[in-house]
Short mmCIF file of C-alpha atoms and ligand atoms in Angstrom, two decimals:
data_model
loop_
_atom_site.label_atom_id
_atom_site.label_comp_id
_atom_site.label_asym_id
_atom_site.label_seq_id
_atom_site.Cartn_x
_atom_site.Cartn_y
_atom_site.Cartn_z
CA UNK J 1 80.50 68.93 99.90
CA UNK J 2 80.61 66.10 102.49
CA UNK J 3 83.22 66.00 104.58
CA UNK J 4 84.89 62.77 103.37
CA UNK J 5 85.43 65.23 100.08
CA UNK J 6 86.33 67.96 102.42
CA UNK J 7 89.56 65.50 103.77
CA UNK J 8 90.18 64.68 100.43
CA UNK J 9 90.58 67.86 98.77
CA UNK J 10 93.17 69.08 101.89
CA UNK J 11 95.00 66.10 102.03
CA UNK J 12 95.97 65.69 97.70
CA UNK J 13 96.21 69.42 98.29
CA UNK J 14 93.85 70.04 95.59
CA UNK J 15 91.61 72.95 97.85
CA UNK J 16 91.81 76.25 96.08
CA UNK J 17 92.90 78.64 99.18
CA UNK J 18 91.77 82.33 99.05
CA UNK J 19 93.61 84.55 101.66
CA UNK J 20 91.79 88.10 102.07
CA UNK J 21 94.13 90.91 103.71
CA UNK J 22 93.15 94.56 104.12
CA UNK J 23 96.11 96.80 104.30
CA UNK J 24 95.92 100.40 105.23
CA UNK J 25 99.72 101.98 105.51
CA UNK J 26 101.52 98.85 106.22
CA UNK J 27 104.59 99.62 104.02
CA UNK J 28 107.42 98.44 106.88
CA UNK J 29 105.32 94.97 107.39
CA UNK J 30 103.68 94.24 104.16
CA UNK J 31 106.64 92.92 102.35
CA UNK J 32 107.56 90.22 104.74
CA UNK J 33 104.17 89.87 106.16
CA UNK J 34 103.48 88.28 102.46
CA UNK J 35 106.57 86.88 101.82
CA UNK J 36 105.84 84.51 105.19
CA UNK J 37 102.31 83.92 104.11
CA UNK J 38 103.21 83.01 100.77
CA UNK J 39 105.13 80.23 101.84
CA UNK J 40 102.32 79.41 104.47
CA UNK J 41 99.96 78.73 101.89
CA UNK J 42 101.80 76.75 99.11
CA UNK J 43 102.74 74.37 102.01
CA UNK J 44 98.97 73.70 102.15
CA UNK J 45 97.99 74.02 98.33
CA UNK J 46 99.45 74.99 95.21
CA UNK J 47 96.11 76.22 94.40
CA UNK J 48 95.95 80.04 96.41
CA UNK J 49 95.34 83.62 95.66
CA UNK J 50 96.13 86.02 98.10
CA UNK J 51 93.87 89.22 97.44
CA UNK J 52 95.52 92.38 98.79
CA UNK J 53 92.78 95.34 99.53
CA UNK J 54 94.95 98.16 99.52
CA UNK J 55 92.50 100.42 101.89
CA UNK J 56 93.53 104.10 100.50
CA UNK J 57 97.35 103.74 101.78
CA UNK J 58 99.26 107.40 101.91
CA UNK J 59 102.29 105.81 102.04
CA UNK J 60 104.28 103.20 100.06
CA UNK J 61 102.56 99.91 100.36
CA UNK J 62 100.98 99.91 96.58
CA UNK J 63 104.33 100.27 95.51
CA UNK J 64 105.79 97.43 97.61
CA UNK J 65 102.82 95.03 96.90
CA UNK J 66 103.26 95.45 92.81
CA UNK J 67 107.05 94.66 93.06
CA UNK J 68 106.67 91.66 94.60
CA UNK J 69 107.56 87.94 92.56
CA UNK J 70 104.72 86.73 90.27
CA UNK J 71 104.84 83.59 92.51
CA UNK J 72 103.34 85.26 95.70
CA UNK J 73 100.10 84.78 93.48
CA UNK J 74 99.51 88.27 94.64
CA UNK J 75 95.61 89.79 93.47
CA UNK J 76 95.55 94.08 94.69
CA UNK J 77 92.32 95.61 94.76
CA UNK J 78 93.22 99.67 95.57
CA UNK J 79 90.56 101.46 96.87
CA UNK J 80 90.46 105.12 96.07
CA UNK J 81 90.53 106.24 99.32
CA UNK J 82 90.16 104.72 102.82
CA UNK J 83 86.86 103.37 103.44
CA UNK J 84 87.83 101.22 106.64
CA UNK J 85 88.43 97.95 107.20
CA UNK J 86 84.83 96.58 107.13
CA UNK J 87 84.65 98.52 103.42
CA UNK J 88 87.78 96.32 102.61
CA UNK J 89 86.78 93.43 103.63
CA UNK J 90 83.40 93.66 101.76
CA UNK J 91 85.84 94.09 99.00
CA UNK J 92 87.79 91.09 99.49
CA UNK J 93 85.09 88.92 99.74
CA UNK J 94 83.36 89.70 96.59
CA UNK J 95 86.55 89.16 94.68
CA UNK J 96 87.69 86.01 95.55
CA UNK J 97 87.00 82.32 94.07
CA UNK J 98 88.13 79.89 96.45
CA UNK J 99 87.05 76.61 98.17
CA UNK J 100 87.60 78.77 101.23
CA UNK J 101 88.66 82.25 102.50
CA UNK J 102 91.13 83.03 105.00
CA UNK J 103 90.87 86.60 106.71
CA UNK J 104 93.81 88.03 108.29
CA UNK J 105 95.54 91.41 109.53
CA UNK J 106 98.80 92.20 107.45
CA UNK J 107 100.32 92.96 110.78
CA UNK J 108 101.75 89.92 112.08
CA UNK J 109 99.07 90.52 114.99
CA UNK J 110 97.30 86.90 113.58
CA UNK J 111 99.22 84.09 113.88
CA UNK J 112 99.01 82.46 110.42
CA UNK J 113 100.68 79.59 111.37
CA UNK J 114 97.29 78.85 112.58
CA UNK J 115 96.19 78.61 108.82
CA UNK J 116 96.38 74.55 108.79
CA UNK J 117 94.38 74.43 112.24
CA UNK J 118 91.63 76.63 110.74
CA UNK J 119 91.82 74.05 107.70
CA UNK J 120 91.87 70.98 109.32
CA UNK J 121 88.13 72.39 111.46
CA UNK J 122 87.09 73.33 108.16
CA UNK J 123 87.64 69.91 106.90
CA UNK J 124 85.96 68.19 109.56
CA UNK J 125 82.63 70.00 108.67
CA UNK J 126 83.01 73.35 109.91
CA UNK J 127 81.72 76.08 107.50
CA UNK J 128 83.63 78.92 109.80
CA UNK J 129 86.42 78.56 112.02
CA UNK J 130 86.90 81.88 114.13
CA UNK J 131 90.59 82.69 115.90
CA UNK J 132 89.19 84.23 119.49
CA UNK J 133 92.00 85.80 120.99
CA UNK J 134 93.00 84.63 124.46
CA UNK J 135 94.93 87.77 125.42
CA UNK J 136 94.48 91.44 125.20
CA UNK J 137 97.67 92.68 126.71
CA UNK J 138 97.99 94.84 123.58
CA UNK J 139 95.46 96.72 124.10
CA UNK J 140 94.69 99.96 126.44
CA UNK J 141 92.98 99.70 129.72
CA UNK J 142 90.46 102.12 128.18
CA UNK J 143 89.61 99.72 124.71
CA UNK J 144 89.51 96.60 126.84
CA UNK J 145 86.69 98.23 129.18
CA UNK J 146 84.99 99.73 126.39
CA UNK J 147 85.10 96.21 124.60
CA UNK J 148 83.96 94.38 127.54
CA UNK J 149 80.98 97.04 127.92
CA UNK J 150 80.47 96.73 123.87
CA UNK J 151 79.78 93.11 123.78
CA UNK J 152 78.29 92.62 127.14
CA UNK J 153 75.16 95.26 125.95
CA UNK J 154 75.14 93.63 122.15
CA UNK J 155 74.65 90.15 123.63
CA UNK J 156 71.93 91.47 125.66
CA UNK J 157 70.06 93.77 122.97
CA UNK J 158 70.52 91.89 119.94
CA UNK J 159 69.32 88.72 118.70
CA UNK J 160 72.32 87.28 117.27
CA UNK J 161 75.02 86.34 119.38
CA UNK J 162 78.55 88.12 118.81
CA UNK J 163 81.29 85.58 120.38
CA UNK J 164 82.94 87.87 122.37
CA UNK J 165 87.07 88.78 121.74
CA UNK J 166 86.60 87.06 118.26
CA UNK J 167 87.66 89.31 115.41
CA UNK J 168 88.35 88.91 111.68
CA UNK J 169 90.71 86.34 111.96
CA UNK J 170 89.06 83.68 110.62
CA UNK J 171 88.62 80.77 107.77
CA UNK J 172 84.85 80.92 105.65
CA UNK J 173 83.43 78.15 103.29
CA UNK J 174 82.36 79.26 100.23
CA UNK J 175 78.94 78.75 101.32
CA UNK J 176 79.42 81.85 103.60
CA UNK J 177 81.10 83.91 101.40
CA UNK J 178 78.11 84.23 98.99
CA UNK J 179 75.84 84.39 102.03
CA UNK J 180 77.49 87.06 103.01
CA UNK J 181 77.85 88.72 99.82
CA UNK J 182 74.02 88.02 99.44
CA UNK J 183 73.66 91.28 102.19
CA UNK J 184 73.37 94.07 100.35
CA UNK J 185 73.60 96.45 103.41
CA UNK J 186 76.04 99.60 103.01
CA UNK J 187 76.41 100.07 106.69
CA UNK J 188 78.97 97.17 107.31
CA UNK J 189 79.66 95.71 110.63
CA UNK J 190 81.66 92.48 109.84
CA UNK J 191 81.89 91.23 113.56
CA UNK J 192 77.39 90.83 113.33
CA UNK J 193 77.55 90.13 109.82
CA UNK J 194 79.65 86.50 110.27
CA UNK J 195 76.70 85.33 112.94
CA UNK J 196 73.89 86.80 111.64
CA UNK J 197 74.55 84.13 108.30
CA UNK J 198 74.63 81.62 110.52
CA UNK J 199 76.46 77.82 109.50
CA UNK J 200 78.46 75.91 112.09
CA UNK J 201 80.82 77.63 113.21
CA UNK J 202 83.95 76.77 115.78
CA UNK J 203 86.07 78.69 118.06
CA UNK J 204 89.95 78.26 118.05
CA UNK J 205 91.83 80.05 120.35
CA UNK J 206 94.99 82.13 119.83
CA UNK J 207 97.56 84.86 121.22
CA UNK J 208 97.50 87.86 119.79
CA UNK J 209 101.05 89.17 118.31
CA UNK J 210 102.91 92.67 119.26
CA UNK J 211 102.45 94.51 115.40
CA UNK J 212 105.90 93.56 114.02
CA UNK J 213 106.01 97.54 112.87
CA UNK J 214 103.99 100.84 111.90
CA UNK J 215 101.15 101.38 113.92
CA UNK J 216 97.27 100.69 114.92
CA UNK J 217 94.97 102.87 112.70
CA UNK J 218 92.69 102.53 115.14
CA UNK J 219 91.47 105.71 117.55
CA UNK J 220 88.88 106.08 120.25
CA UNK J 221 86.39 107.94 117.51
CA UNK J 222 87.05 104.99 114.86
CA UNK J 223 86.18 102.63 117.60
CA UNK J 224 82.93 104.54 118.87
CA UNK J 225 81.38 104.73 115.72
CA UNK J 226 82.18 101.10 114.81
CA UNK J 227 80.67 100.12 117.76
CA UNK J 228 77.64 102.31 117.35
CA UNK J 229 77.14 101.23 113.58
CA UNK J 230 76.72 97.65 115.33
CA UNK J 231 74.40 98.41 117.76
CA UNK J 232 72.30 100.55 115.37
CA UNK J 233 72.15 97.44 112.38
CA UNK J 234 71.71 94.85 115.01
CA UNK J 235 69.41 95.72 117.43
CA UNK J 236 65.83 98.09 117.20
CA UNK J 237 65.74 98.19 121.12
CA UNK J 238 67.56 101.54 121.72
CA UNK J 239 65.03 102.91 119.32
CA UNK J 240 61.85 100.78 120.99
CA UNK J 241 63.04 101.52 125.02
CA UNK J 242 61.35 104.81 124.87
CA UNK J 243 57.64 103.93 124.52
CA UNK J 244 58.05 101.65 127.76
CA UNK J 245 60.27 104.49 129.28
CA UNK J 246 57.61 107.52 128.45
CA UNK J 247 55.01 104.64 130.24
CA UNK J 248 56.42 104.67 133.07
CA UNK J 249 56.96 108.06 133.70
CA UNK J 250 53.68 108.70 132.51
CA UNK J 251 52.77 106.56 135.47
CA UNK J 252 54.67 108.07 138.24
CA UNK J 253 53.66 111.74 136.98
CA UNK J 254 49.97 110.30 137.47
CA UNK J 255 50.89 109.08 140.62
CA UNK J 256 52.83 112.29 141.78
CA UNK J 257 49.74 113.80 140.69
CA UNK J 258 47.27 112.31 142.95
CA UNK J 259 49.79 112.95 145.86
CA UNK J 260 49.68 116.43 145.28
CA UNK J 261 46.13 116.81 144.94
CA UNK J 262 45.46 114.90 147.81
CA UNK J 263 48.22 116.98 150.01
CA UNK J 264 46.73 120.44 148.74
CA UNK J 265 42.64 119.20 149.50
CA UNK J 266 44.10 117.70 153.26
CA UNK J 267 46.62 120.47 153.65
CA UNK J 268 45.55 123.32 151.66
CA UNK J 269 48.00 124.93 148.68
CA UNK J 270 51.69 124.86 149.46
CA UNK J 271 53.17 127.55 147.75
CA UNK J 272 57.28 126.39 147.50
CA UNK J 273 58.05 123.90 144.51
CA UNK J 274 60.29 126.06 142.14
CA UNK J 275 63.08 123.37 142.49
CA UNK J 276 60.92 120.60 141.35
CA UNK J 277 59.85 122.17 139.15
CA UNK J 278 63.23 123.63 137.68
CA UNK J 279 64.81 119.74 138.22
CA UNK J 280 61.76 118.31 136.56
CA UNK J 281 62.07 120.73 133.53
CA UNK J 282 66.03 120.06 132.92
CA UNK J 283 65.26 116.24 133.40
CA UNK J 284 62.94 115.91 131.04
CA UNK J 285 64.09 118.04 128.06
CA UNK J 286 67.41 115.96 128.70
CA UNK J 287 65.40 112.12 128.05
CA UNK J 288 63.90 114.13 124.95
CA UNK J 289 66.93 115.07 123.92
CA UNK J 290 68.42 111.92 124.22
CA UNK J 291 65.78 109.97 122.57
CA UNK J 292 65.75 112.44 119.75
CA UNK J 293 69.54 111.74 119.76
CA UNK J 294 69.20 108.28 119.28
CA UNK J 295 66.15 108.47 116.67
CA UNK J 296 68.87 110.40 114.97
CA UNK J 297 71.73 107.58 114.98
CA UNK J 298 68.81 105.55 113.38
CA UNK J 299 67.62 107.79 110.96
CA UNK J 300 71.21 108.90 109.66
CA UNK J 301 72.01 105.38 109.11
CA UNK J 302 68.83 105.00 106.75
CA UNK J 303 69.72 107.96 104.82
CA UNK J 304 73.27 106.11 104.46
CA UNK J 305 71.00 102.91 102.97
CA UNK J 306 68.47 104.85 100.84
CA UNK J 307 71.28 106.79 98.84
CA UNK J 308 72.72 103.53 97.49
CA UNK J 309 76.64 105.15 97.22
CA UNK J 310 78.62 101.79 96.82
CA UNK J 311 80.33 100.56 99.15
CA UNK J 312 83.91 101.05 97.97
CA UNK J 313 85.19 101.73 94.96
CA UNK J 314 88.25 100.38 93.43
CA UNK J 315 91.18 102.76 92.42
CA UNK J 316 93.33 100.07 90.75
CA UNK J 317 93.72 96.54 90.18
CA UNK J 318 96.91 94.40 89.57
CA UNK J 319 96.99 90.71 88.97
CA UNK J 320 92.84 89.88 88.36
CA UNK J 321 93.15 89.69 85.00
CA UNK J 322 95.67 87.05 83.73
N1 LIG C 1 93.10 98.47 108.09
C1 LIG C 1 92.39 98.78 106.93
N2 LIG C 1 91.72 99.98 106.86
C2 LIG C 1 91.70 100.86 107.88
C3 LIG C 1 92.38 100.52 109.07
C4 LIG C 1 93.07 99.32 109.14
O1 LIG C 1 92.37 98.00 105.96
O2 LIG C 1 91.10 101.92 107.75
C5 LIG C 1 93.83 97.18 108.17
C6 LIG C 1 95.28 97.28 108.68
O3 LIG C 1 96.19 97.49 107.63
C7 LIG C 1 95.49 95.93 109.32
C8 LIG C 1 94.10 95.59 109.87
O4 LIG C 1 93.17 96.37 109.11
O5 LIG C 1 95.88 94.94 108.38
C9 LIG C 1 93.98 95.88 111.35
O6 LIG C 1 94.27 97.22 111.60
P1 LIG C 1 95.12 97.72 112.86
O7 LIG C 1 96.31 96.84 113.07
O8 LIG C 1 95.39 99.17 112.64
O9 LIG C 1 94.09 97.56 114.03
P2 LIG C 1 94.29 96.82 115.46
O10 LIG C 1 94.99 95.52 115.18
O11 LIG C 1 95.12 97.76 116.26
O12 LIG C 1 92.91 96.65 115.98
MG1 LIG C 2 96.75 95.30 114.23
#
């Protein structure tokens, strides 16, 4: 599609919008979180779908979601448990049919009123348009230092390049939707899937919103493991480092060997050593330990692969059929 036909289709409002949200207990938000969007989107196009993945909600949001109006153009996939947000959004994407897909939170924390700014990029050529968020006042002293530390070590081990502070807020042609469908990876990590498909991509900045109500699913273990998944499928180096580190200890033990043979044939055998020795001991079965450690984050995650469980599976569906 050119981008003269890109113009074209936005401005006669003929583009067929697909809006993915993930929703995991959002039952005080969900209901006016869509009513908003709703309106947001036929403003653009009467042509929209807005595909709900229900994530495994305990609470009331299935509920809420089927009793909404018939004009919402409302599309529910419910999972049949929680598989996270990366599961979901895997979901999403391989249920939805339109010219392009819009990804956002269902907590008011993305500002769709940037929906016709992500458009308008799109329509001047851009096959992604990414929301990077300009603030994170939201978030805990800890998860800001742990993100900072996350994406300054993937950026430096990895060969793609994650934009750092740039989440899942974002528009996708439909080019990179089947790209990204094309992966057939169960270990999901969203954030290096969207730059390891490459296509032109832009930036847009934005504030992130206070959640207009419930609360973050998101703990310190959710976020360790997330960012360990990513670091495991994008980079081999953790799993590489340890032939160059074994080198070069091999090479200062042969070193420290010469020493002491050349100490004990100048000054004869000195007896005392038990606290090398003891340190030595303790440092070394702690690098073995560590590399076996990390060997197993690898190996785990290919015993994920090789069992082939899919990666969701859908509970319920409402609306996909008419
Ligand atoms: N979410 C989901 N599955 C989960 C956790 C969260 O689908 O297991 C959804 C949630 O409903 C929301 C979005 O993902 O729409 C972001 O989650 P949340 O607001 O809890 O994370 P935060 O914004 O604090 O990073
Ligand atoms: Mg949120």
């Amino acid at each position: 599609m050119t981008i003269i036909d890109r113009k074209q289709l936005v401005a006669e409002k003929e583009i067929f919008i697909s809006c993915i949200v993930p929703v995991y207990n959002e039952e005080e938000v969900i209901e006016s979180f869509l009513a908003k969007l709703q309106e947001q989107l036929k403003a653009l196009s009467p042509h929209f779908e807005i595909i709900i993945i229900d994530d495994g909600s305990a609470d009331h949001t299935v509920e809420r979601i089927v009793g909404l109006p018939k004009s919402y153009h409302i599309k529910l996939l419910a999972l049949s448990r929680n598989f996270g947000k990366e599961a979901a959004l895997t979901a999403g994407l391989e249920h939805c049919s339109g010219d392009v897909v819009i990804i956002t939170d269902a907590d008011f924390q993305h500002p769709t009123e940037m929906i016709p700014t992500f458009l308008d990029q799109w329509a001047e050529g851009y096959d992604m348009v990414y929301g990077v968020r300009s603030n994170r006042d939201d978030e805990s002293l800890l998860k800001r230092a742990f993100a900072g530390l996350f994406y300054g070590l993937m950026t430096k081990i990895s060969r793609i390049n994650i934009p750092s502070n740039a989440g899942d807020f974002r528009l996708l042609d439909k080019k990179v939707v089947a790209a990204l469908n094309s992966i057939e990876e169960r270990g999901r990590f969203m954030k290096g899937l969207y730059s390891w498909v490459g296509f032109k991509s832009i930036a847009v900045p934005f504030t992130v919103q206070k959640r207009a109500g419930g609360k973050s699913s998101w703990k310190f273990s959710r976020l360790t493991e997330l960012a360990l998944t990513g670091i495991t499928l994008f980079s081999d180096i953790p799993l590489r480092i340890w032939s160059l580190i074994g080198f070069i200890i091999s090479l200062i033990a042969l070193v420290y060997a010469l020493y002491i043979v050349t100490i004990t044939l100048i000054f004869g055998v000195d007896v005392p050593g038990f606290a090398t020795i003891t340190v030595a001991i303790m440092f070394f079965g702690g690098i073995q330990l560590l590399s076996i450690g990390i060997l197993g984050e690898y190996i785990a995650r290919i015993f994920n692969e090789v069992k082939r469980r899919p990666k969701y599976i859908v509970g319920n569906r409402f609306g996909f059929d008419e």
